[in-house]
Amino acid sequence: MNAMFICEIKFKSETMNEEILDKIYAFTGSLIRNGQIIGRTYPIVFNGENYIGCFMIPEKDSLDMKYASKFVKESVAALNKMKVKYEYIVTGEDPDSKISCECDKIEYYVLYTNYISTESPVRCGTCFNPIPVYKLPENTCCILGWEEDYMTLDLHQMHCQSGERYAIRQMSRYDSNLSKKGIEICNTFFNETSIPMYYYLYHPKSNSKKPELSRKCPKCNGEWLLDRQLYNFIDFCCHKCRLLSNIAWDVY
C-alpha cells in the first residue's frame, strides 16, 4: 500500500513569456480544484529552457486525462493552442502522507479535515483513508471550498487566535453556517451516489466525562453513543442524521 506521491511537471515551448506562465498557472489551478494535485502552494521554476513544477498527487495516475474535469480539459486546450507541451514524471512517495483508499467496496463516506491535513477531506468509512476528489461526482467540487473554510477556522481555534470561540461554534454546532454547508455537501453526494456521507462535529470541551456519555444527537436528540470507538477518535454516530462526534478531548 502506497502513500501519496511527488511528481514533477515540465512545460515545454519554443517561447516562454508571462502569458504562457499565466496559462500554466490556470492549468495547475484546475488540477487543484479537481483534486488531481494536493495542496494550495507549490514551486514553479524556470531553468532557462522550461518551466518546471513540483506537486503532490494522491495516486500514481492522478494526472491521467481520464480523471480530467471539464475545466482541466479547457486548460489543456489553452496550452495546446499556445503550443505548450507538458510531461510529468512521478519522482517518489511522500512518506508523511496518508494512503488513498483501496477498498473494493465503500459502504459510506465521512467528510472530515483539520488544519494540518493535506489529503482529500472525503474519507472512506471503512478504512478512513482519503478518497481523491476527482473520483467523486463533479457537482461536489464545492468540497474544496468547504475544506478551506474549515481549515482556516481550525487553525484559529488551535492557535487560540482572535475569533477562537466563533471558530469552535462553527465547527461544533450542526446548525452553524460551516456545518450547514458541509451537511449540504453530504446530502448532495448521497443524492448523486446513494452512498451515505457522514459529517463530523468537532467537540473540544466539557465539565466532566459523565455528562458526555449521556450526550444525545444535537439534531434529533436520539441516542448516538457507540459501543466501540471509530478511527481512534469517533465516539458518537447518529445514522438518522448522519452525524459523527467525539467525547470532549479535555475529559477523555
Coordinates of C-alpha atoms in Angstrom, one line a residue, residues 113-117 144-182 199-204:
T113 CA -10.4 17.5 7.7
N114 CA -8.2 19.5 10.0
Y115 CA -5.8 22.4 9.8
I116 CA -2.7 20.3 9.0
S117 CA -4.4 17.9 6.6
L144 CA -12.6 22.0 -1.5
G145 CA -14.2 25.4 -0.7
W146 CA -15.7 23.9 2.4
E147 CA -12.4 22.4 3.3
E148 CA -10.6 25.7 3.0
D149 CA -13.1 27.4 5.3
Y150 CA -12.9 24.5 7.9
M151 CA -9.1 24.5 7.9
T152 CA -9.0 28.3 8.4
L153 CA -11.3 28.1 11.4
D154 CA -9.5 25.1 12.9
L155 CA -6.2 27.0 12.7
H156 CA -7.8 29.9 14.6
Q157 CA -9.0 27.7 17.4
M158 CA -5.8 25.6 17.6
H159 CA -3.7 28.7 18.0
C160 CA -6.1 30.4 20.3
Q161 CA -6.2 33.4 17.9
S162 CA -8.8 36.1 17.7
G163 CA -12.2 34.5 16.9
E164 CA -11.4 31.2 18.7
R165 CA -14.9 31.0 20.2
Y166 CA -16.5 31.7 16.8
A167 CA -14.4 29.1 15.2
I168 CA -15.3 26.4 17.7
R169 CA -19.0 27.2 17.4
Q170 CA -18.8 26.9 13.6
M171 CA -17.0 23.5 13.9
S172 CA -19.1 22.0 16.7
R173 CA -22.7 23.1 16.0
Y174 CA -24.7 21.2 13.4
D175 CA -26.7 24.4 12.6
S176 CA -23.7 26.7 12.0
N177 CA -23.0 28.1 8.6
L178 CA -19.9 25.9 8.2
S179 CA -21.8 22.8 9.2
K180 CA -24.8 23.6 7.0
K181 CA -22.5 23.9 4.0
G182 CA -20.8 20.6 4.9
Y199 CA -20.4 14.8 8.8
Y200 CA -18.1 15.2 11.7
L201 CA -18.9 17.7 14.5
Y202 CA -15.8 18.8 16.5
H203 CA -16.3 18.7 20.3
P204 CA -13.3 20.0 22.4

